[in-house]
Short mmCIF file of C-alpha atoms in Angstrom, two decimals:
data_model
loop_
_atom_site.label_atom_id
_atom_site.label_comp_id
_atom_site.label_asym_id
_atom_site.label_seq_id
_atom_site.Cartn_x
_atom_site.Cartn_y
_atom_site.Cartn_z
CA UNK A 1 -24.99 -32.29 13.21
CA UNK A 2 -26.60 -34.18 10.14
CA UNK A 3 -29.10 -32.71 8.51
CA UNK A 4 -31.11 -31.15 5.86
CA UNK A 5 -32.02 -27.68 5.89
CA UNK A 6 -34.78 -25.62 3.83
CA UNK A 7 -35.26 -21.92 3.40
CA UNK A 8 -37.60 -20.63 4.10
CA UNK A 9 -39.62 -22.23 6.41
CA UNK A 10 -42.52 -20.59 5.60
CA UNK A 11 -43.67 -18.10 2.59
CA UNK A 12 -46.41 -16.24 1.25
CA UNK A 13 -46.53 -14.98 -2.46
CA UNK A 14 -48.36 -13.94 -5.10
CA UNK A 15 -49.91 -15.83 -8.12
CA UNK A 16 -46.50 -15.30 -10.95
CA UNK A 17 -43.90 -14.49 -9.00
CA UNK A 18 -41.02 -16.48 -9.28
CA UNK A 19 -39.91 -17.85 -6.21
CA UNK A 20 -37.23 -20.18 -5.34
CA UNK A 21 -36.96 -22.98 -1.80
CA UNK A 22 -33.33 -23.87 -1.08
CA UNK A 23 -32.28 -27.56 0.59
CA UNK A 24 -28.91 -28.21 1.32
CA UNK A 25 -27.60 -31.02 3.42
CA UNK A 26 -24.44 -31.80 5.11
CA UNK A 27 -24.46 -35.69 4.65
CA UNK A 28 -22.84 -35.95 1.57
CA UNK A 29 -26.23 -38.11 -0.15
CA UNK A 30 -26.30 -38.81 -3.23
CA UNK A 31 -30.08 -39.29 -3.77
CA UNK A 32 -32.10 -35.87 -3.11
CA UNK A 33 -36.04 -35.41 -3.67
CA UNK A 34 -38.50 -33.05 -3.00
CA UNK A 35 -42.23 -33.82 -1.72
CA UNK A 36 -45.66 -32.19 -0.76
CA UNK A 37 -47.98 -32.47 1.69
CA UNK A 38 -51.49 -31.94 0.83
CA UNK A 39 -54.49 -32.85 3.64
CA UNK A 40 -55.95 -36.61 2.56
CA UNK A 41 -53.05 -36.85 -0.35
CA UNK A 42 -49.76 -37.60 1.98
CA UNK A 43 -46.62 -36.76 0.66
CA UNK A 44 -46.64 -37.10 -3.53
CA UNK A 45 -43.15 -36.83 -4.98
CA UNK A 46 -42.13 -34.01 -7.03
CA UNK A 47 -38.74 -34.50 -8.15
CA UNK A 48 -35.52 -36.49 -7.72
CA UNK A 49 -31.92 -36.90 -8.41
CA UNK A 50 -29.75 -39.62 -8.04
CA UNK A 51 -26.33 -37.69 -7.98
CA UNK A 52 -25.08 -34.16 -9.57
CA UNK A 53 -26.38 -32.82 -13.02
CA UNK A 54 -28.86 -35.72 -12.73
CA UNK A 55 -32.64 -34.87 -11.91
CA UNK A 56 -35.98 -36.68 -13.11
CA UNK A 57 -39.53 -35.86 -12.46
CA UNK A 58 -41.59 -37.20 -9.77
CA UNK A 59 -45.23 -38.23 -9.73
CA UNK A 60 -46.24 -34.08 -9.53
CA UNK A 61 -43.41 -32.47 -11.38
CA UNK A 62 -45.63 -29.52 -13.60
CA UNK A 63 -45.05 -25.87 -12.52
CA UNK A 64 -42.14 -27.08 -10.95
CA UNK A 65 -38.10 -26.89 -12.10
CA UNK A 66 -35.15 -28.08 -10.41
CA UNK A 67 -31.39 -28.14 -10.68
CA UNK A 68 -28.58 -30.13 -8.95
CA UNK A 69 -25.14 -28.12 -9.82
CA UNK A 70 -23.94 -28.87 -6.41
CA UNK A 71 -24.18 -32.20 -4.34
CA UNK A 72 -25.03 -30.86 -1.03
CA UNK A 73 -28.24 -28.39 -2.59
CA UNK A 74 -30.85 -29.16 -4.37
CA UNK A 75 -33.00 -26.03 -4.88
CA UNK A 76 -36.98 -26.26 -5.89
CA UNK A 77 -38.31 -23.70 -8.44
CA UNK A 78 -41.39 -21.97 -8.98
CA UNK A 79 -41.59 -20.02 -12.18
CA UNK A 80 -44.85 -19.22 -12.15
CA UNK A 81 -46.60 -20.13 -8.78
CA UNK A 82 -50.23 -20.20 -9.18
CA UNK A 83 -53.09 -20.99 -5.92
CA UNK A 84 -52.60 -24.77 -6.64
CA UNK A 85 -48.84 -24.79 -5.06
CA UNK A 86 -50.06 -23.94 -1.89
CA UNK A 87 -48.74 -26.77 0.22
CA UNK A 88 -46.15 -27.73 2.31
CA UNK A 89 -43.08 -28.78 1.29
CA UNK A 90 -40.31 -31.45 2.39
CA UNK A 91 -36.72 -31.99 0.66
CA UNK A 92 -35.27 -35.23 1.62
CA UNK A 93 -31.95 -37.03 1.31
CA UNK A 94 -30.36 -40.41 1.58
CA UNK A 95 -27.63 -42.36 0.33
CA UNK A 96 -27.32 -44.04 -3.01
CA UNK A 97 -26.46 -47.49 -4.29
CA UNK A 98 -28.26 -50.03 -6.74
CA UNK A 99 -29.45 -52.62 -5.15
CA UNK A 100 -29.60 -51.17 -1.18
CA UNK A 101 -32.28 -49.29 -0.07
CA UNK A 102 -31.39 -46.47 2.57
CA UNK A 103 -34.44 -44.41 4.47
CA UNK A 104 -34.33 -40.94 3.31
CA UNK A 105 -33.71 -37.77 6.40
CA UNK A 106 -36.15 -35.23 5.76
CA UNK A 107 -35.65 -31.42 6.43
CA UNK A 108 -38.09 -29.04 8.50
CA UNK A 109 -40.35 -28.38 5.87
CA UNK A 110 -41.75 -25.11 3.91
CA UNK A 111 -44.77 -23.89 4.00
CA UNK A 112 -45.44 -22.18 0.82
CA UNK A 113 -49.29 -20.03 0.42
CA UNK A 114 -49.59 -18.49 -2.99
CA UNK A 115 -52.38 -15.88 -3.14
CA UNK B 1 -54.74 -44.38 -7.59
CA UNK B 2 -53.44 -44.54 -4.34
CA UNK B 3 -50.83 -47.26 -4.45
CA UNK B 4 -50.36 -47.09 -0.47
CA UNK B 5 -53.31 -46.62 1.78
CA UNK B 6 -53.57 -46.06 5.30
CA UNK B 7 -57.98 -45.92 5.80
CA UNK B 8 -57.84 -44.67 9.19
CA UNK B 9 -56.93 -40.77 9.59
CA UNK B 10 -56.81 -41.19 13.13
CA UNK B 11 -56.50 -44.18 16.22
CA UNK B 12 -56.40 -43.41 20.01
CA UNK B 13 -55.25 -45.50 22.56
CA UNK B 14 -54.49 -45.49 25.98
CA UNK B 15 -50.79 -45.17 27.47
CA UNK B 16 -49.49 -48.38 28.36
CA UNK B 17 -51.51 -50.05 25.80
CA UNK B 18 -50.42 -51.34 22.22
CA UNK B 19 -51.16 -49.41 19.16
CA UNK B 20 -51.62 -51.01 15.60
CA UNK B 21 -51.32 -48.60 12.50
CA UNK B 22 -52.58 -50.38 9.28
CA UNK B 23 -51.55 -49.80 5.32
CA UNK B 24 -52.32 -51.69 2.44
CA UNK B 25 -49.81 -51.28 -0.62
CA UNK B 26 -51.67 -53.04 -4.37
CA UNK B 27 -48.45 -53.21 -6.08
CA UNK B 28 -47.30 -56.63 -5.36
CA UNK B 29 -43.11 -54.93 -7.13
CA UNK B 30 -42.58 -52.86 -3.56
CA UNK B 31 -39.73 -54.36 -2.24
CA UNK B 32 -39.24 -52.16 0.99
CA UNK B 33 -41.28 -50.75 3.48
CA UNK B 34 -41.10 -48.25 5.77
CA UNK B 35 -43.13 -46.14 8.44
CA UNK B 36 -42.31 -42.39 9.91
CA UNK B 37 -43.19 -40.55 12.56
CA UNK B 38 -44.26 -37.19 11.55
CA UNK B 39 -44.93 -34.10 14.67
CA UNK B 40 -46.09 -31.07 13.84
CA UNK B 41 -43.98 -28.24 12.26
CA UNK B 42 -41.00 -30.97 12.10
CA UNK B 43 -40.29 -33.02 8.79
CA UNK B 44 -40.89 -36.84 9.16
CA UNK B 45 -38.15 -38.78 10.95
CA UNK B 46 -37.44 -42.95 9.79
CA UNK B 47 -38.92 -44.99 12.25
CA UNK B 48 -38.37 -48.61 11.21
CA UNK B 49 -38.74 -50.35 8.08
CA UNK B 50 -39.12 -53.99 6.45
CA UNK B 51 -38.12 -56.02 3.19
CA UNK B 52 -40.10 -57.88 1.61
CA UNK B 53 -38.42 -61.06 1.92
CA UNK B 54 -39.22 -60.97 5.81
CA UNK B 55 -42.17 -60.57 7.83
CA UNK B 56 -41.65 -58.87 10.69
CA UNK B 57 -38.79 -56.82 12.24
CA UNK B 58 -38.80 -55.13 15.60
CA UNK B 59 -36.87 -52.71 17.01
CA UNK B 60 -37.48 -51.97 21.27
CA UNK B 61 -41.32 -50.57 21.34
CA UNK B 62 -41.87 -50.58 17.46
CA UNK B 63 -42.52 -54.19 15.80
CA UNK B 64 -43.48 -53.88 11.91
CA UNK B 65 -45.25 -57.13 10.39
CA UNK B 66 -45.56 -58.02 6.32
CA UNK B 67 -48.24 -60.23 4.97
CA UNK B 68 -47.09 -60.33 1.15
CA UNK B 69 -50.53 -62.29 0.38
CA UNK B 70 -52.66 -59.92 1.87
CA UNK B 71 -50.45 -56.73 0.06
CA UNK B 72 -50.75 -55.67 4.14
CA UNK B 73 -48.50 -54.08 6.94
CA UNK B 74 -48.74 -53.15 10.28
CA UNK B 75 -46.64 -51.23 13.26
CA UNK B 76 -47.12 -52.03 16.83
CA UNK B 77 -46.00 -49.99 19.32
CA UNK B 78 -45.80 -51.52 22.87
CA UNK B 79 -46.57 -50.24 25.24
CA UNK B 80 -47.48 -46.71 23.96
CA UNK B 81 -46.28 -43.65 25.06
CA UNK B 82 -47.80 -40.12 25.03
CA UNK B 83 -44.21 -39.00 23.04
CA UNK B 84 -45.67 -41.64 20.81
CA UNK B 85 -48.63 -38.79 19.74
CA UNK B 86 -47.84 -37.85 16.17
CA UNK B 87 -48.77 -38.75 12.58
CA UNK B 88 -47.47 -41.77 10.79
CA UNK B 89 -46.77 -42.57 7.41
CA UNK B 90 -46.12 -46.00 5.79
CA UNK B 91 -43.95 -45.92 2.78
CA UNK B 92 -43.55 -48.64 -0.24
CA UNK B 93 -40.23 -48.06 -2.38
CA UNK B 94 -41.19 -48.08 -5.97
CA UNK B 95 -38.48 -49.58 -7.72
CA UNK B 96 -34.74 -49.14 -8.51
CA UNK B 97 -34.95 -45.09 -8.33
CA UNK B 98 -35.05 -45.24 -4.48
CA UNK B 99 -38.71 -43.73 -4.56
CA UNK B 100 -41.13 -43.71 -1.97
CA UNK B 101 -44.48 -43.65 -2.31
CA UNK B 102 -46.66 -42.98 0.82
CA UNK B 103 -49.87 -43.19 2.49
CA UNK B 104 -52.04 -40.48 3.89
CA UNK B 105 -50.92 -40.89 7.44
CA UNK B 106 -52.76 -41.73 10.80
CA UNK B 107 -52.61 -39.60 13.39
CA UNK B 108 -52.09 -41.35 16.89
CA UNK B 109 -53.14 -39.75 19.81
CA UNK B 110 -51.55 -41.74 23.12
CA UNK B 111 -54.02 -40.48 26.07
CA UNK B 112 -52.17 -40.28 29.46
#
């Protein structure tokens, strides 16, 4: 079955303790991207990459790291969560090419509460 | 600055009856739209989109319209369902990058 798959779904952790949110998918997409979900925000980008070893920053990309070593994962890190990461959190996939645009698959979500 | 906005949180409708979800985009460079369906404790799921060099496309119960001039979009769904119950987002992509930017999402509630 396609799809994209985050772990875990849900977390609780403490301010400064480095935590990291796996997505893998089994689609073999170029284009990978992480989002969260804040009430009256929607979903705010936080960052992207276009294929393997490439990565750029979103429209919320402080506090956050990422890495793409790997085409099927792209994992999210947290170096130093603080209270103002507490959100949920989608990792998304799609498809690559200049010039097409291809609607991105979305996994379950994390829900990430940093006390 | 929201660049996609969807000003009502929530709409309720009847089943049987159409619903019309509303978003207004200000950056007259989106080139693609798109709406999902989001349920609870699920991620969103691609429910139909739209380029901009059309203005409507429709796809069984789900009809999306583009009005370029008025920066404005809207999904129908006809006739709605109660499976239709769930929050949807409009999304504008911003640029070559593949990048979506979305709205805040109204919640439809389809009363049996």
């Amino acid at each position: 079955e396609a799809q994209v798959t985050q772990n875990p779904r849900y977390l609780i952790t403490v301010t400064g303790k480095k935590l990291t949110v796996t997505c893998s998918q089994n689609m073999n997409h170029e284009y990978m991207s992480w989002y969260r979900q804040d009430p009256g925000l929607g979903l705010r980008q936080i960052y992207y990459s276009m294929n393997v070893e490439v990565t750029d920053k979103g429209d919320v990309p402080e506090g956050y790291k990422v890495s793409r070593k790997e085409k099927r994962n792209f994992p999210l890190i947290l170096e130093s969560p603080s209270p103002n990461q507490t959100s949920l959190y989608f990792c998304a996939s799609s498809p690559y090419r200049t010039g097409f645009t291809y609607e991105q698959y979305f996994g379950p979500g994390t829900r990430l509460t940093v006390t | 600055d929201q660049q996609v906005k969807q000003n009502s949180p929530s709409l309720s409708v009847q089943e049987g009856r159409i619903s019309i979800l509303n978003c207004d985009y200000t950056n007259s460079m989106f080139d693609y739209f798109l709406w999902y369906k989001k349920y609870p404790a699920e991620g969103p799921t691609f429910l139909i989109s739209i380029s901009s060099i059309k203005d409507k496309n429709e796809d069984g119960r789900f009809t999306v319209f583009l009005n370029k001039s008025a920066k404005h979009l809207s999904l129908h769904i006809v006739p709605s369902q109660p499976g239709d119950s769930a929050v949807y987002f409009c999304a504008a992509r911003g640029g070559a990058t593949n990048k979506l930017i979305f709205g805040t999402g109204t919640l439809l509630a389809v009363q049996p």
